[in-house]
CSV table of N, CA and C in Angstrom, one decimal:
chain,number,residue,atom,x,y,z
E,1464,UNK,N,26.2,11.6,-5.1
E,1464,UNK,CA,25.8,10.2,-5.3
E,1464,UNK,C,25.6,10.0,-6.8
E,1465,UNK,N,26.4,9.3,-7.1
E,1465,UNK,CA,26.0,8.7,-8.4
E,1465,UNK,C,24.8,8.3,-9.0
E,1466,UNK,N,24.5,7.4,-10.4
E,1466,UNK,CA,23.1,7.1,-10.6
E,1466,UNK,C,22.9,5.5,-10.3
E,1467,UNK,N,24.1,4.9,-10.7
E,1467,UNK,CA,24.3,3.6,-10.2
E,1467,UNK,C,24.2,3.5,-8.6
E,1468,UNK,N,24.4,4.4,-7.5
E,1468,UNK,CA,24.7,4.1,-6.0
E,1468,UNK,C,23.0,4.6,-5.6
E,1469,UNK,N,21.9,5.6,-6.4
E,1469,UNK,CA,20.9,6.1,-6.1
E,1469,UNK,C,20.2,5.3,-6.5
E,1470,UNK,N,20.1,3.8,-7.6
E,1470,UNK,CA,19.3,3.1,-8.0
E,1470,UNK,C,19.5,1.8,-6.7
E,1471,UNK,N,20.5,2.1,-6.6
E,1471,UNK,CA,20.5,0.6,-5.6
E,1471,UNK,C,20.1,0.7,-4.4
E,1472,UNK,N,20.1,2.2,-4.0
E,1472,UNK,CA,19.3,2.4,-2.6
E,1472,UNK,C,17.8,2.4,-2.4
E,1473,UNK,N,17.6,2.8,-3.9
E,1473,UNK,CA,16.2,2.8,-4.2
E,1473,UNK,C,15.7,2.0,-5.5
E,1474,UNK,N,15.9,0.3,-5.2
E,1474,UNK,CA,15.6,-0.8,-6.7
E,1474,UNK,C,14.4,-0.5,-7.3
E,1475,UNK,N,13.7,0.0,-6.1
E,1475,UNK,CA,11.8,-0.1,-7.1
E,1475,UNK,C,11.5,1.3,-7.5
E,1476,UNK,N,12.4,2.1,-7.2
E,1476,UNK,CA,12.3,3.7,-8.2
E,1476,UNK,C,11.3,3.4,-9.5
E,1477,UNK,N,10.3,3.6,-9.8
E,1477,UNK,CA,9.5,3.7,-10.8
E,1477,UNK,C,8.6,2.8,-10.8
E,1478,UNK,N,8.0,2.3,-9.8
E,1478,UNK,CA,6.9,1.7,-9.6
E,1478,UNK,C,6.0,2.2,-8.6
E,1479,UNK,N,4.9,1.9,-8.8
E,1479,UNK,CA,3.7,2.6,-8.5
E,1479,UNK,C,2.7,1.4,-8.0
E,1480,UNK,N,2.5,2.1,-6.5
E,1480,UNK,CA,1.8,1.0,-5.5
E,1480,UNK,C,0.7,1.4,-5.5
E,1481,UNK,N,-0.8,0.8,-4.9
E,1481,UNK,CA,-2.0,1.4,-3.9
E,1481,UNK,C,-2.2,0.6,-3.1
E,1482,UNK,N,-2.2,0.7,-1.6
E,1482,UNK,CA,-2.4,0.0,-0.6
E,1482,UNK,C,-4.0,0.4,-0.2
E,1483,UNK,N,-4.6,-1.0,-0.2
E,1483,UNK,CA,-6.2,-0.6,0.3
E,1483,UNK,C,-5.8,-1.9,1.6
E,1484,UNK,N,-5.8,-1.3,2.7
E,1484,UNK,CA,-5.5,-2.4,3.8
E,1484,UNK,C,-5.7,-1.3,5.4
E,1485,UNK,N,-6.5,-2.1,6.3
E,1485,UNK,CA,-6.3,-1.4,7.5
E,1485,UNK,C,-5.9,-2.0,8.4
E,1486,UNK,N,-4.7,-3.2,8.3
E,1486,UNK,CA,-4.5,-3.8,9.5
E,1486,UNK,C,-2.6,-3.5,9.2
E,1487,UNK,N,-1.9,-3.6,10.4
E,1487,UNK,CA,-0.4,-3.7,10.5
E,1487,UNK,C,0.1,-4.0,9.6
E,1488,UNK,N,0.1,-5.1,9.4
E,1488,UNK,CA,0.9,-6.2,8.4
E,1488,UNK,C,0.7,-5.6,7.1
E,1489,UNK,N,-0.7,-5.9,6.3
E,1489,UNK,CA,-0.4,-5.0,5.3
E,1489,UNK,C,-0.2,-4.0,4.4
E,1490,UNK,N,-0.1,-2.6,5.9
E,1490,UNK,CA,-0.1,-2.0,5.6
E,1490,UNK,C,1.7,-2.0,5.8
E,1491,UNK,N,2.2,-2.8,6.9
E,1491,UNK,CA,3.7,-2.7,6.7
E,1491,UNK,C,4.4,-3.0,5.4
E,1492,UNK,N,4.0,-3.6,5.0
E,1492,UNK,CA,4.1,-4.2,3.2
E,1492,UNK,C,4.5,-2.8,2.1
E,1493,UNK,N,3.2,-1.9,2.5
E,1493,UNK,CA,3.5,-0.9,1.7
E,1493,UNK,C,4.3,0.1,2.4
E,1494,UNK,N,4.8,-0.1,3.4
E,1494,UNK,CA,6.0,0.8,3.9
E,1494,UNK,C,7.0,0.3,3.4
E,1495,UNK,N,7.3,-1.4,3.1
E,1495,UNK,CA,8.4,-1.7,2.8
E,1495,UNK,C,8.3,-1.2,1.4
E,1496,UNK,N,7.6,-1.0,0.5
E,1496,UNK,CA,7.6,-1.0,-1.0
E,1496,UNK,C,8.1,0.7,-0.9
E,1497,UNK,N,7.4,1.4,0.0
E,1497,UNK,CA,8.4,3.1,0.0
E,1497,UNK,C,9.7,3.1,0.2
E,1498,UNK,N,10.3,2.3,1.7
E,1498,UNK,CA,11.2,2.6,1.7
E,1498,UNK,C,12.3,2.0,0.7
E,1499,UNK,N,11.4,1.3,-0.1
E,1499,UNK,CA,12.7,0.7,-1.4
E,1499,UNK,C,12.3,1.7,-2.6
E,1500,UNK,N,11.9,2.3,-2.9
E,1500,UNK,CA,12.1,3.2,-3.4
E,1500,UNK,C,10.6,3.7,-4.5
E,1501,UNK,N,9.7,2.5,-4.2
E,1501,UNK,CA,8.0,2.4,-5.0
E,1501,UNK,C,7.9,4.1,-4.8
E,1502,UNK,N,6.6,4.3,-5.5
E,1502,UNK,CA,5.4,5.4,-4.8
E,1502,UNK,C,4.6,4.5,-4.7
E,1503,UNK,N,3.7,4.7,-3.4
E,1503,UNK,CA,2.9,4.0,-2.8
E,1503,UNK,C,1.8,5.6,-2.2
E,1504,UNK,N,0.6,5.1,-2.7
E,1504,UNK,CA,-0.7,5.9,-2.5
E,1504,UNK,C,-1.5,4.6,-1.7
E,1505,UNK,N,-1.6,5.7,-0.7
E,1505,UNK,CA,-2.3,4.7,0.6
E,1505,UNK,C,-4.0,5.3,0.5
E,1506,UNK,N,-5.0,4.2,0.4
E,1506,UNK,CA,-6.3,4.2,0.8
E,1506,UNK,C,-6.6,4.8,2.1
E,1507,UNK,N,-7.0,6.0,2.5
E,1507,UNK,CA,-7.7,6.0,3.8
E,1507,UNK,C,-8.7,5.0,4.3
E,1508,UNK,N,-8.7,4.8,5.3
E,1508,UNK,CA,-9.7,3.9,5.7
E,1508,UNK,C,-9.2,3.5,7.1
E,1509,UNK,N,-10.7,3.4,8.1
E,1509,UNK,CA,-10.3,3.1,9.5
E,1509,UNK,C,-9.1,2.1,9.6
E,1510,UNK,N,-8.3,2.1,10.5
E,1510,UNK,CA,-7.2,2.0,10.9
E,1510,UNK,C,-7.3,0.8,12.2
E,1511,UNK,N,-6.9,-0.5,11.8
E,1511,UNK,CA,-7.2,-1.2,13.3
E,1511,UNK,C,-5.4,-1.4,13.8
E,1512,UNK,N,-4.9,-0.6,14.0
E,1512,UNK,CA,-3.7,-1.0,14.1
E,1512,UNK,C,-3.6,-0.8,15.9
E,1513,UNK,N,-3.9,0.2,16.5
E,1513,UNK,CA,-3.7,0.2,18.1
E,1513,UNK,C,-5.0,1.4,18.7
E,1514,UNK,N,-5.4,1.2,19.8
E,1514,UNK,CA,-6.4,2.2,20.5
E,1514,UNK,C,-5.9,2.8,21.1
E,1515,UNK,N,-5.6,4.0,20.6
E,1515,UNK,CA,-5.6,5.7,21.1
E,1515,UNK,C,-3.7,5.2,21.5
E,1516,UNK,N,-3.9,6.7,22.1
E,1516,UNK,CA,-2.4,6.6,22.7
E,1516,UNK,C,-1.7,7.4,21.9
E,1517,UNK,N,-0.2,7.8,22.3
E,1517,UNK,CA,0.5,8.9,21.6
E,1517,UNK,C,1.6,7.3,21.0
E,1518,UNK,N,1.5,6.4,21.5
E,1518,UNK,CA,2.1,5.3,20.6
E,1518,UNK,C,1.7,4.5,19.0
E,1519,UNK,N,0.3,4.9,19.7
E,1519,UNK,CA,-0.8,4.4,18.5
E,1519,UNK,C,-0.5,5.8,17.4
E,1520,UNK,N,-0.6,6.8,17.7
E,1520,UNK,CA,0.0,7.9,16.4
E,1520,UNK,C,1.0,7.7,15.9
E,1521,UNK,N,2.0,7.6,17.3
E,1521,UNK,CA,3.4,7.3,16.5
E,1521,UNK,C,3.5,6.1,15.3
E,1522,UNK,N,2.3,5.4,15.5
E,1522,UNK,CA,2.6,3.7,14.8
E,1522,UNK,C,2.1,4.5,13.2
E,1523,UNK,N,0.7,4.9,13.4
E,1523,UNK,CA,0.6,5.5,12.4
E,1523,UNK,C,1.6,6.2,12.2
E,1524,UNK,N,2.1,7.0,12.1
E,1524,UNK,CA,3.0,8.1,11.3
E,1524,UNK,C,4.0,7.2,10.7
E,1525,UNK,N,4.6,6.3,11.1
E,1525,UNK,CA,5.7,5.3,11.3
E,1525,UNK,C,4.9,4.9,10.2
E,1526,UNK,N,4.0,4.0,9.9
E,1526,UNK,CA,3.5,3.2,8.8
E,1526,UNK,C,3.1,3.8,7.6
E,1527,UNK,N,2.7,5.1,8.1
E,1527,UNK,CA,2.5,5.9,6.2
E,1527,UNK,C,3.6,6.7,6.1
E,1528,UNK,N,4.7,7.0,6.6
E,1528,UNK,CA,6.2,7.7,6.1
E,1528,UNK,C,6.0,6.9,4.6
E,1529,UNK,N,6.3,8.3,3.8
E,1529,UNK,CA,6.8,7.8,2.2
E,1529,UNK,C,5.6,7.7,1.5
E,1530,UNK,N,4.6,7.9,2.4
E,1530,UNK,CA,3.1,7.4,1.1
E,1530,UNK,C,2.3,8.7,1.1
E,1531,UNK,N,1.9,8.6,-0.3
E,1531,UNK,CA,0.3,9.9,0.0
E,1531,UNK,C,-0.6,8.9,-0.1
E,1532,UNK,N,-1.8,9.7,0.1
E,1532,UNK,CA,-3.0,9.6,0.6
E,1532,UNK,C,-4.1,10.0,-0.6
E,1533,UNK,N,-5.0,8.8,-0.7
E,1533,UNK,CA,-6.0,9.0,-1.3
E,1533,UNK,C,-7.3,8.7,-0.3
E,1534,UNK,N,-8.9,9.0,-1.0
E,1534,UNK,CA,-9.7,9.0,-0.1
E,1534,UNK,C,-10.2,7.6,-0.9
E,1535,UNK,N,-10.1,7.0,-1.9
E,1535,UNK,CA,-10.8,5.8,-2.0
E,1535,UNK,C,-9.8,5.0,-3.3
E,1536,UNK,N,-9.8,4.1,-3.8
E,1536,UNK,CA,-9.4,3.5,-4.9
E,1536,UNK,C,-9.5,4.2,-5.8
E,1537,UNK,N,-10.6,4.4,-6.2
E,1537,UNK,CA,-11.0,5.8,-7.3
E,1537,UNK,C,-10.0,6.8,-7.6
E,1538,UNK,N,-10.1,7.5,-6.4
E,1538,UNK,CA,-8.8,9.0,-6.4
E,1538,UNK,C,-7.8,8.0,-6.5
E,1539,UNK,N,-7.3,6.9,-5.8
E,1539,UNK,CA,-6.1,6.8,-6.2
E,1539,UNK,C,-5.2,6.5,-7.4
E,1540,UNK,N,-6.5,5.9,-8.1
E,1540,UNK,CA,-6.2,5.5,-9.5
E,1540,UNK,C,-6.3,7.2,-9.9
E,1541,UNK,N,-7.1,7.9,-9.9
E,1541,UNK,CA,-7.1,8.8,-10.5
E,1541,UNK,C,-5.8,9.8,-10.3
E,1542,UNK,N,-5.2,9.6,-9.3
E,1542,UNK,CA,-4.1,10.6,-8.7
E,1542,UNK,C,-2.9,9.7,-9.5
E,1543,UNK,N,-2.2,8.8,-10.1
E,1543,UNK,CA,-1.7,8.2,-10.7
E,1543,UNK,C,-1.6,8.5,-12.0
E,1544,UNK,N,-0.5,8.9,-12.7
E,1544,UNK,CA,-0.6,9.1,-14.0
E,1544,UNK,C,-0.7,7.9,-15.1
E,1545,UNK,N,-0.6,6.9,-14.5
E,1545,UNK,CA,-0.9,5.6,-15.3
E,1545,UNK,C,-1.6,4.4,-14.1
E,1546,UNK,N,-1.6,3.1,-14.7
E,1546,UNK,CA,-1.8,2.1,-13.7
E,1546,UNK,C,-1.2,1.7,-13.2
E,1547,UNK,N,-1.3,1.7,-11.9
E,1547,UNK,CA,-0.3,1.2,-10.9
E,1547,UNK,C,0.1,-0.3,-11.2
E,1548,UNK,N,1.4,-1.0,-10.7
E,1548,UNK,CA,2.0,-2.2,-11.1
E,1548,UNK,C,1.6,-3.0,-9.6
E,1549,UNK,N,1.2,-2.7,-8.7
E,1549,UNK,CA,1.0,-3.2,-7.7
E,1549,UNK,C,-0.2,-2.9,-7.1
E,1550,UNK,N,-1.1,-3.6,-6.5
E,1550,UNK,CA,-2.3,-3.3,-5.5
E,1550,UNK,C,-1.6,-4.6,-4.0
E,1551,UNK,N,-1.7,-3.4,-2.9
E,1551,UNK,CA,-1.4,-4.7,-1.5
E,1551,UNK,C,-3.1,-4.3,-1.1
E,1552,UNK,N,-3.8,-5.5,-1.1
E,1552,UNK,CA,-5.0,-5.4,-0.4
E,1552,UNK,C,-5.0,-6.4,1.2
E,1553,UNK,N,-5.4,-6.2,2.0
E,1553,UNK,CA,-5.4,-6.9,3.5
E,1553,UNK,C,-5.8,-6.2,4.5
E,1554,UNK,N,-6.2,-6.8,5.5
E,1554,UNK,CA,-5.9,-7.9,5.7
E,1554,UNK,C,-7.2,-8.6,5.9
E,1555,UNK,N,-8.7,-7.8,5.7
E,1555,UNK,CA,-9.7,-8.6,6.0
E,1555,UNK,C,-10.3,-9.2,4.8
E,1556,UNK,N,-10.7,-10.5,4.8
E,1556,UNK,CA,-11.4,-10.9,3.6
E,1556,UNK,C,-12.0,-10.7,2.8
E,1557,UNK,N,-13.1,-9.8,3.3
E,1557,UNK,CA,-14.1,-9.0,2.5
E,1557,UNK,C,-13.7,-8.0,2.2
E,1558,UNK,N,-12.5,-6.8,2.2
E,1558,UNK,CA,-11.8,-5.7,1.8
E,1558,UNK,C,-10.5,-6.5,0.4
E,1559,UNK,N,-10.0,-7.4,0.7
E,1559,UNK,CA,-9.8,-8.2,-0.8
E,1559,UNK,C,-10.4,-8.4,-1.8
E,1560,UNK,N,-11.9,-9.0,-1.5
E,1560,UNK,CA,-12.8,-9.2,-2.1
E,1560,UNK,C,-13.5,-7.8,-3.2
E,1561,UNK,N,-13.7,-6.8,-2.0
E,1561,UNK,CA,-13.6,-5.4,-2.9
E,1561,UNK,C,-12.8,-5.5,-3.9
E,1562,UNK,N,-11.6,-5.1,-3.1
E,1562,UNK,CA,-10.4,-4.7,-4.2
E,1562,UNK,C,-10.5,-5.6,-5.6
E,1563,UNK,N,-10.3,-7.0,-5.3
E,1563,UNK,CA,-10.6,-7.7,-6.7
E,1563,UNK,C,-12.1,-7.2,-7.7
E,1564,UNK,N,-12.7,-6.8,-6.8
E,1564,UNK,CA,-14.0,-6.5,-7.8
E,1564,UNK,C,-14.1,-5.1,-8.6
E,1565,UNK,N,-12.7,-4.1,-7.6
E,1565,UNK,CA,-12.6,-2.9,-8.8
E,1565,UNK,C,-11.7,-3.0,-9.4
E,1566,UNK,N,-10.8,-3.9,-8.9
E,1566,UNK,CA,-9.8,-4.4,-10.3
E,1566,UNK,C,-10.1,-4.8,-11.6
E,1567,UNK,N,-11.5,-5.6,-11.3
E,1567,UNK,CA,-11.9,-6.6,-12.4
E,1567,UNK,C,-12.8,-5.4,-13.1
E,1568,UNK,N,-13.6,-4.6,-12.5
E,1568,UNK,CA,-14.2,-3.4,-12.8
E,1568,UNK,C,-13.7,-2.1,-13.6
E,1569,UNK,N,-12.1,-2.1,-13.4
E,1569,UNK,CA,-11.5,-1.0,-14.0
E,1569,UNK,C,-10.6,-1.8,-15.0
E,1570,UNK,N,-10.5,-3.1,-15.0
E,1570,UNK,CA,-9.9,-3.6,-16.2
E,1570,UNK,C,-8.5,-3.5,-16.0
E,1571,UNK,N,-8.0,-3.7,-14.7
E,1571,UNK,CA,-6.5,-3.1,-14.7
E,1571,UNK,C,-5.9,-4.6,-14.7
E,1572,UNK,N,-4.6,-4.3,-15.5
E,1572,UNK,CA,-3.7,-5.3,-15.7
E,1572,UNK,C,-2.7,-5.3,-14.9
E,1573,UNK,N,-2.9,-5.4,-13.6
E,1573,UNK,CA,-1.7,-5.6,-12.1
E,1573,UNK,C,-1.8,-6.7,-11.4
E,1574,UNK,N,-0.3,-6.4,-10.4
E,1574,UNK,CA,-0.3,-7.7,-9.5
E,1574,UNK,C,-0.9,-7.1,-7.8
E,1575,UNK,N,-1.8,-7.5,-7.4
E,1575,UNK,CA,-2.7,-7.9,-6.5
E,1575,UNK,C,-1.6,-9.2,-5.5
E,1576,UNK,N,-1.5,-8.4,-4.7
E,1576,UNK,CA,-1.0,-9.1,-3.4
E,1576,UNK,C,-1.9,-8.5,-2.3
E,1577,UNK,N,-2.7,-9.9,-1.8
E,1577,UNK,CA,-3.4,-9.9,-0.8
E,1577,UNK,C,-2.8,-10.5,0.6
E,1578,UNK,N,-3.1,-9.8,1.3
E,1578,UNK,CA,-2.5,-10.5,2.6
E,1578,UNK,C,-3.7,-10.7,3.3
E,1579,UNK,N,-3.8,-12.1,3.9
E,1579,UNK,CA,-5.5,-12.5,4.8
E,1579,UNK,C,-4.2,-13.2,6.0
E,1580,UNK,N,-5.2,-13.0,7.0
E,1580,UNK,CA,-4.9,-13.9,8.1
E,1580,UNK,C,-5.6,-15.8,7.9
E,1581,UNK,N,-4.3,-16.6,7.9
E,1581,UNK,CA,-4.2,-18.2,7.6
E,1581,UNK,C,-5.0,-18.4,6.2
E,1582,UNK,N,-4.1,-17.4,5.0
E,1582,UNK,CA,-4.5,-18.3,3.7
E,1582,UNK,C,-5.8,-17.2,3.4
């Protein structure tokens, strides 16, 4: 594979994500940003995506392919060798709300894509 055919399969090669989100959607967001080629450091945090079931693992497994794992915003920043270019925070209002408050807290100069349900 060439370097020209490796960059096109993977456009966001050198960008650096943190997903703080426990619902589907935004956490689908930061699967799309792996499989294009980001690093993406995923926030643990309860998970409302499906109840129990060998489907509900599967979804999980399926949704963090491509990401590691941090235990809070903290480590994730800290597990990053610079500032990340992206934060996806969602999908509940008050976990946005967070996120904007350690953004504004650690002084980081990124783009903040929130995903809420209707706005």
């Amino acid at each position: 594979m060439t370097d020209a055919s490796m960059s096109a399969a993977a456009p966001l090669r050198g960008v650096t994500v943190v997903e703080v989100a426990s619902a589907p959607g935004a956490r689908y967001c930061g699967r799309l940003f792996s499989i294009l080629g980001a690093r993406v450091v995923r926030v643990a945090m309860a998970s409302a995506v499906l109840a129990g079931g060998e489907g509900a693992a599967a979804f999980e497994l399926w949704l963090n392919e491509g990401k590691s794992e941090a235990a809070s915003l903290e480590a994730a920043l800290a597990a990053l060798d610079g500032a990340p270019q992206v934060i996806i925070a969602g999908q509940d209002r008050a976990l946005v709300s967070d996120v904007d408050a350690s953004i504004e807290a650690h002084g980081l100069d990124v783009l903040r894509l929130a995903l809420t349900w209707f706005g």
